[in-house]
Short mmCIF file of C-alpha atoms and ligand atoms in Angstrom, two decimals:
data_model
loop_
_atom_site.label_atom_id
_atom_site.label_comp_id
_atom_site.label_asym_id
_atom_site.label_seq_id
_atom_site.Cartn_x
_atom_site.Cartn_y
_atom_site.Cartn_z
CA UNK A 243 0.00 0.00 0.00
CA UNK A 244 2.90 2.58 0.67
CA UNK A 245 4.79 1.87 -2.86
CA UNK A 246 1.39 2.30 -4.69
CA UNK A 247 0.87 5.81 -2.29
CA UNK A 248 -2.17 4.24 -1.36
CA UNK A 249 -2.17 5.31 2.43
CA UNK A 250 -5.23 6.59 4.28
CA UNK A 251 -3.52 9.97 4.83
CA UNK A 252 -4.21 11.50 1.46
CA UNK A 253 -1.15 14.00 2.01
CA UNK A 254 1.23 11.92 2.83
CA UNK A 255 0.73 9.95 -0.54
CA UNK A 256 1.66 13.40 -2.17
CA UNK A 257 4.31 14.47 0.20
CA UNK A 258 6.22 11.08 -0.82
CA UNK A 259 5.34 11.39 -4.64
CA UNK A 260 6.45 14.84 -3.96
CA UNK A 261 9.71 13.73 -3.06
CA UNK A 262 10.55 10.65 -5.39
CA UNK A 263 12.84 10.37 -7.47
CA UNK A 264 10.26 9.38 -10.14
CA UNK A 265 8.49 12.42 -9.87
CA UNK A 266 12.45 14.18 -10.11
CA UNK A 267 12.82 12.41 -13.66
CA UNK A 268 8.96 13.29 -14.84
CA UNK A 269 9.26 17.02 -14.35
CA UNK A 270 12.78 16.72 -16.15
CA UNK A 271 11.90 15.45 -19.25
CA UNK A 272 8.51 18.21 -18.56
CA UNK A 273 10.91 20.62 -18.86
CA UNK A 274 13.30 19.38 -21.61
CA UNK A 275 10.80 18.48 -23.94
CA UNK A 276 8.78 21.45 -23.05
CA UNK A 277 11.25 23.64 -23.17
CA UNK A 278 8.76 25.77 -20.75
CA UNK A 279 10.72 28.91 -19.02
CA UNK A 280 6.94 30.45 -18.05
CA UNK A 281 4.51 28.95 -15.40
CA UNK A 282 2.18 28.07 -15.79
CA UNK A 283 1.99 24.83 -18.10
CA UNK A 284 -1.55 23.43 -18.79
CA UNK A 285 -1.69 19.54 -17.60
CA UNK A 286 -4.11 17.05 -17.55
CA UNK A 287 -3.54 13.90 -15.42
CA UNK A 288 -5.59 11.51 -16.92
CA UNK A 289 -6.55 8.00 -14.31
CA UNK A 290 -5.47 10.40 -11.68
CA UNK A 291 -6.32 8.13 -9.28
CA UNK A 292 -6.26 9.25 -5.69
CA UNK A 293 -4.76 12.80 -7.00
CA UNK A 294 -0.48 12.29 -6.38
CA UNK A 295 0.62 13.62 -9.37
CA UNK A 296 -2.10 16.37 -9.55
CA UNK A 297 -1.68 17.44 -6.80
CA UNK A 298 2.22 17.21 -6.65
CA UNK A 299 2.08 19.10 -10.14
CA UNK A 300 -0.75 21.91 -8.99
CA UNK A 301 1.83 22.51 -6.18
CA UNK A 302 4.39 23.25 -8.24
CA UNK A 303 2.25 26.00 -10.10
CA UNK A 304 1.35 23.75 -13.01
CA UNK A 305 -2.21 24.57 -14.22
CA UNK A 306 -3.56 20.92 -13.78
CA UNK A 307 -6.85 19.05 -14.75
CA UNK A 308 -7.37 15.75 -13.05
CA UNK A 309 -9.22 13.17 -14.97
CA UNK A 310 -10.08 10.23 -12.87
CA UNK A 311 -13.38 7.73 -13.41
CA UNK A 312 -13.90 6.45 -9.51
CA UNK A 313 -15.58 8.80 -7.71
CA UNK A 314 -14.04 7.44 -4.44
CA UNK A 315 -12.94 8.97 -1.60
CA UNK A 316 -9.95 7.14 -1.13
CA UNK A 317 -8.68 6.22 -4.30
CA UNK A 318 -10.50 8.11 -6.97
CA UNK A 319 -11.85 11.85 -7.66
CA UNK A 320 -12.84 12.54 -3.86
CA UNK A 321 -9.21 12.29 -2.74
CA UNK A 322 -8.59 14.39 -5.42
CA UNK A 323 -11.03 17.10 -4.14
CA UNK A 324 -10.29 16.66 -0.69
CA UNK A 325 -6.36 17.34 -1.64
CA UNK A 326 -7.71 20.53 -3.58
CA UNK A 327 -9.28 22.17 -0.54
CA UNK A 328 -6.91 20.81 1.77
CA UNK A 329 -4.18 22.77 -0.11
CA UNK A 330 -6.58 25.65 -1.14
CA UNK A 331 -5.69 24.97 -5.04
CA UNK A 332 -7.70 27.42 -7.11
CA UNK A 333 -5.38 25.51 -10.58
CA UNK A 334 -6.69 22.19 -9.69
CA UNK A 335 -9.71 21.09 -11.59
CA UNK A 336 -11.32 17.52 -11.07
CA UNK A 337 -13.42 15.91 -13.93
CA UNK A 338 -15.14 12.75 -13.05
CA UNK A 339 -14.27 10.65 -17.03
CA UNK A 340 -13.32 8.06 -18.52
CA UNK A 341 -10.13 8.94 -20.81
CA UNK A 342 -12.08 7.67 -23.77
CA UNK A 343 -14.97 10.21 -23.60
CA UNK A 344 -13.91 13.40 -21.88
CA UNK A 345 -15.80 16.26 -21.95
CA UNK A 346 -12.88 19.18 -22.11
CA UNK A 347 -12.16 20.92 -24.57
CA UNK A 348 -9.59 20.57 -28.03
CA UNK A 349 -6.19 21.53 -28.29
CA UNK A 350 -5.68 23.27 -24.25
CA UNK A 351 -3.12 21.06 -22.72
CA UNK A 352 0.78 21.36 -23.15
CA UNK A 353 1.40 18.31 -21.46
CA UNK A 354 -0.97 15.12 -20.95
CA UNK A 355 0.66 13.17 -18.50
CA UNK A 356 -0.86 9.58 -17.88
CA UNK A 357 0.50 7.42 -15.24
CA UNK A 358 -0.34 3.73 -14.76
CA UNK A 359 -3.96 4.24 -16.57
CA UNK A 360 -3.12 3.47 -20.16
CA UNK A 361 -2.94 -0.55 -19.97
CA UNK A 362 -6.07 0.11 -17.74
CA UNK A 363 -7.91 1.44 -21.11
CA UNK A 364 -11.15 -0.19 -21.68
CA UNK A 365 -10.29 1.29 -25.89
CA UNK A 366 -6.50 1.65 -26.28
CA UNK A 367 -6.80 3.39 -29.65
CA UNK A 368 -9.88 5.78 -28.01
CA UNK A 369 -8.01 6.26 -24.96
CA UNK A 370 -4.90 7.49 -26.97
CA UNK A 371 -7.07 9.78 -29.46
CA UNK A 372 -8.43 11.66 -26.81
CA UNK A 373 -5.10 12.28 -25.25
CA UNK A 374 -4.16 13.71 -28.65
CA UNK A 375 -7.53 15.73 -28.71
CA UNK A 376 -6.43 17.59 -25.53
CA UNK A 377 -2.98 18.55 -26.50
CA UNK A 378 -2.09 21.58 -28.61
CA UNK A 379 -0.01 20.89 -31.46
CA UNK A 380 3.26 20.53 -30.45
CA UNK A 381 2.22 19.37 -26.82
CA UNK A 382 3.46 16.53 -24.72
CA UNK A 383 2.05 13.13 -23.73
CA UNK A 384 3.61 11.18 -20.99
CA UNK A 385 2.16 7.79 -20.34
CA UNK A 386 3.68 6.89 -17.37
CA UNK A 387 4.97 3.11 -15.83
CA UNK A 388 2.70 0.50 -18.03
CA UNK A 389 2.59 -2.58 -17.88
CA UNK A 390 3.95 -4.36 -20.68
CA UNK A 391 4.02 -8.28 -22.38
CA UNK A 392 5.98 -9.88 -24.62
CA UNK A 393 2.91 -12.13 -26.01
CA UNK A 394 -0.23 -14.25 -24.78
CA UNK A 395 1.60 -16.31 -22.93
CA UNK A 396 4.06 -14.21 -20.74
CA UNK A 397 0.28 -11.79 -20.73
CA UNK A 398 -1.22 -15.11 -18.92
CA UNK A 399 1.66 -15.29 -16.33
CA UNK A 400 1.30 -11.65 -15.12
CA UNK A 401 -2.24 -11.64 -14.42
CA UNK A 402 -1.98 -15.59 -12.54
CA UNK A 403 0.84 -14.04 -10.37
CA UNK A 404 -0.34 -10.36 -10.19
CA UNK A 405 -1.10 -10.42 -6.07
CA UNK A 406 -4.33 -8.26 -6.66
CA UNK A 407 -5.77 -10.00 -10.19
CA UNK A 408 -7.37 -12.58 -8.76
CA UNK A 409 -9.81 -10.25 -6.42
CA UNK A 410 -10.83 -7.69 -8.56
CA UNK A 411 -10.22 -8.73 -12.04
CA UNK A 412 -9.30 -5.16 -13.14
CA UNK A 413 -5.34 -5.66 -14.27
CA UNK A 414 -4.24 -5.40 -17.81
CA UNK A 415 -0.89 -5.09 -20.15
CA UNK A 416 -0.27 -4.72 -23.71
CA UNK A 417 2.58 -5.06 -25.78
CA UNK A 418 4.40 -2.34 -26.95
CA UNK A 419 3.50 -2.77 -30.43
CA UNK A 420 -0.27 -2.29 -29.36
CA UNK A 421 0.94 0.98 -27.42
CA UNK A 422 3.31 1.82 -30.08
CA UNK A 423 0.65 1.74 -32.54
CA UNK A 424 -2.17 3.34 -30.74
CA UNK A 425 0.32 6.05 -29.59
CA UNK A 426 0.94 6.57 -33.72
CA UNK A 427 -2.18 6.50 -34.79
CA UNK A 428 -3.57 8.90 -32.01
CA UNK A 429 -1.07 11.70 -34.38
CA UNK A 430 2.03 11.25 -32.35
CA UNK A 431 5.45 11.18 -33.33
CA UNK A 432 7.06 9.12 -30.45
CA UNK A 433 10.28 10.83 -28.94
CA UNK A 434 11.53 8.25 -26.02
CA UNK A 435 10.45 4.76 -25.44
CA UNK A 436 11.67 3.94 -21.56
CA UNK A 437 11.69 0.59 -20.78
CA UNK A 438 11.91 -0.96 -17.65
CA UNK A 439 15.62 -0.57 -16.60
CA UNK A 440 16.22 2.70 -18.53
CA UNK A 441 14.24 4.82 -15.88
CA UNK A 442 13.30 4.78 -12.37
CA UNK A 443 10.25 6.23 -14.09
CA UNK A 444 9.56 2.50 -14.34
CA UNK A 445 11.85 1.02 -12.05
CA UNK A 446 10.49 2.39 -8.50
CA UNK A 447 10.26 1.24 -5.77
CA UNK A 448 14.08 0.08 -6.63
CA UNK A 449 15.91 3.74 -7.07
CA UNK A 450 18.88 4.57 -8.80
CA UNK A 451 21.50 3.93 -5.82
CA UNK A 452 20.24 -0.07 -5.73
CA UNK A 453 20.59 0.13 -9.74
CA UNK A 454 23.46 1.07 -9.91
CA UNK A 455 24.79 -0.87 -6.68
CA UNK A 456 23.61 -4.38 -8.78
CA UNK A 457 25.69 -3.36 -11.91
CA UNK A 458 28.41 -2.29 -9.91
CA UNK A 459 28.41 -5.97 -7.65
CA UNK A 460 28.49 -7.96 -11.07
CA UNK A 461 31.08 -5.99 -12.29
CA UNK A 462 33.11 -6.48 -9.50
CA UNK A 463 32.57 -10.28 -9.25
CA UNK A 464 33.73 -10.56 -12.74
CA UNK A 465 36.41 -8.23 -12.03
CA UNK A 466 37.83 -10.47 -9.16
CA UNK A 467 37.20 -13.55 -11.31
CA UNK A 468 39.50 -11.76 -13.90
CA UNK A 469 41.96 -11.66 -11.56
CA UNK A 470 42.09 -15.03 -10.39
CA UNK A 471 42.16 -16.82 -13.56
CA UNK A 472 43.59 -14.93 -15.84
CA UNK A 473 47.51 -14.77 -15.36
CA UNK A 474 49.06 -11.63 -14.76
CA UNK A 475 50.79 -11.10 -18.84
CA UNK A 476 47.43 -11.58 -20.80
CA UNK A 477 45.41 -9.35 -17.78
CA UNK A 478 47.06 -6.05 -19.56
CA UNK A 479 45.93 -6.81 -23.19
CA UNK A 480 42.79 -5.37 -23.62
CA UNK A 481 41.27 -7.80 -26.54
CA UNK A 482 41.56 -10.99 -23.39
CA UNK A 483 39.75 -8.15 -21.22
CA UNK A 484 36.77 -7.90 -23.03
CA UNK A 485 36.97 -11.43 -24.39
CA UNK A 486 36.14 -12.56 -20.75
CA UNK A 487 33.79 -9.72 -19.75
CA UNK A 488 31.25 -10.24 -22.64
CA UNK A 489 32.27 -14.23 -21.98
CA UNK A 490 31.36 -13.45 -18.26
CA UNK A 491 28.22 -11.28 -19.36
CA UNK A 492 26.73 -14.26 -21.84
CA UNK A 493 26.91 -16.94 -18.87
CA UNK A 494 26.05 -15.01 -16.14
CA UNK A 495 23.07 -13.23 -18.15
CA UNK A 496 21.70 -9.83 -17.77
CA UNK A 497 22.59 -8.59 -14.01
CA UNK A 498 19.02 -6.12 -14.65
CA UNK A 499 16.64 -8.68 -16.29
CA UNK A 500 13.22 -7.21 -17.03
CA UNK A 501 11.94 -10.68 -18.69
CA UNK A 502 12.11 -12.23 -15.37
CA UNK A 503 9.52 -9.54 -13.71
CA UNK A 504 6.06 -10.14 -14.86
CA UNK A 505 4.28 -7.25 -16.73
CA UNK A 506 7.33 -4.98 -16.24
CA UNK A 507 7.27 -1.54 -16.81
CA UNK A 508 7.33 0.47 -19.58
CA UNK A 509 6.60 4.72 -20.38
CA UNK A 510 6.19 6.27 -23.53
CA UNK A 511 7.32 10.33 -24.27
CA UNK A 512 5.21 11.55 -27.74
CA UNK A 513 4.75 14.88 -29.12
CA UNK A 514 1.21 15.54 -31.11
C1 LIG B 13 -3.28 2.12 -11.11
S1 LIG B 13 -4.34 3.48 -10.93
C2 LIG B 13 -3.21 4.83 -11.16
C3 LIG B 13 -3.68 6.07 -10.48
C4 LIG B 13 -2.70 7.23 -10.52
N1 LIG B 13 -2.46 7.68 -11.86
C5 LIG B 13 -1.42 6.82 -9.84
O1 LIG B 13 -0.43 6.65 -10.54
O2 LIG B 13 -1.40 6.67 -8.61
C6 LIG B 13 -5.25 3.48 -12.44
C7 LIG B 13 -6.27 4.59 -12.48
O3 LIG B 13 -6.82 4.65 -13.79
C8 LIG B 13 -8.21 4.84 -13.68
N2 LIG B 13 -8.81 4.32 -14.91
C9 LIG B 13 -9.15 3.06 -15.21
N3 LIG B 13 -9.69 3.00 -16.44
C10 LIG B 13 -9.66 4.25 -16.94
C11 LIG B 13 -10.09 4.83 -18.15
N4 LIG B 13 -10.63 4.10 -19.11
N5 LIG B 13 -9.94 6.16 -18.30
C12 LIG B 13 -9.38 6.91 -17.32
N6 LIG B 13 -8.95 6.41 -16.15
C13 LIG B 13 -9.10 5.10 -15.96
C14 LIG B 13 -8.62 4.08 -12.43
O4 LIG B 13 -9.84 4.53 -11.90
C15 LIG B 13 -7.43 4.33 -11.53
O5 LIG B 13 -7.61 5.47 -10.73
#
């Protein structure tokens, strides 16, 4: 419940966003791809859920509209209000949608940011055209941390082992040819296709001091191995160095390994 910011006190879920490194690398590529000086930038959060980023991004000064279907106090809009008057935000608007019929109006947003709603779409292509509605030209979509399959088969094994599938039914992935292709046919031109290890966009809860920690351990234990086996003469020339590290690196396998987690992560960065 406290990696998915789901606790009961609503500001704390935002105060943590607030602070993750996630949220560090969102408004980053915000900014470069942007290229915003002036506040304030028009977002929409769409499957804003209990109001995080919203909220996180209204704080900031960001003129933000929260899209979110559930009207629930917990998880859904009613957080989201609650959040609004709690922090007296007169740039927070809630609309109770679905992504795939919203009523707002054309061509508004500079960014549409969507985090962990996309594989959630009940009509990917819909979903995606009505992202691309929102935006002016030129504007920015962020789809944010979906889950993603390699086929039906690895698709099967996420949702049997998914901890919360089996209660409510509601999980989903896609491949990223289906996002790829709704994404394109929605009018985007895609700029940066993040995939699981490339960001702790997708990689939280592990950050980027356990990342790097894991590539650093392998690369020691091959490094020692080096040492030990390799005698001292052929240890300087550099063509028996990388003969054994990529030797090392085929038989030990990737030391970051997104095929092993089921429905890893994956975010997309488009401009309409
Ligand atoms: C996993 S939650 C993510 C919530 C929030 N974005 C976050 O990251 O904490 C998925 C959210 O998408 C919403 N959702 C599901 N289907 C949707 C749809 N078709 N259009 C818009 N939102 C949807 C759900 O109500 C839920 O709040």
């Amino acid at each position: 419940m406290k990696l998915a910011y789901f606790d009961e006190d609503l500001t704390l879920n935002v105060t943590r966003f607030q602070a993750s490194e996630e949220f560090a690398a969102t408004v980053q590529y915000i900014r470069q791809y942007t290229q915003a000086t002036a506040l304030p930038l028009r977002i929409a959060d769409i499957g804003a859920g209990n109001g995080i980023a919203a909220v996180a991004f209204a704080l900031m000064g960001f003129d933000v509209t929260a899209v979110e279907p559930d009207p629930s106090d917990t998880v859904g809009a009613g957080a989201i209000r609650e959040l609004k008057a709690h922090y007296n935000l007169s740039n927070l608007n809630v609309v109770e949608a679905f992504a795939e019929e919203m009523p707002i109006s054309s061509d508004y947003f500079d960014v549409v940011y969507i985090r962990q709603a996309v594989h959630h779409a009940c009509n990917l292509n819909q979903f995606m055209h009505e992202a691309s509605r929102l935006l002016r030209k030129g504007g920015i979509l962020i789809t944010a941390r979906d889950h993603v399959v390699y086929n039906d088969a690895d698709k099967t094994w996420f949702l049997q082992v998914h901890p919360l599938h089996k209660f409510y039914g509601g999980e989903n992935a896609y491949t990223e040819a289906e996002y790829t292709s709704a994404i394109n046919n929605a009018g985007f031109s895609i700029i940066e296709i993040l995939r699981h290890y490339d960001s702790v966009i997708n990689y939280f809860p592990e950050s980027t001091s356990t990342i790097s920690e894991k590539r650093a351990a392998r690369q020691a234990y091959v490094e020692s191995n080096f040492q030990r086996r390799i005698p001292l003469l052929f240890r300087t020339w550099s063509s028996v160095r990388s003969w054994y590290f990529n030797r090392a690196e085929r038989q030990l396998g990737p030391v970051l390994d997104a095929k092993k987690i089921p429905g890893r992560l994956i975010s997309f960065i488009a401009q309409k």
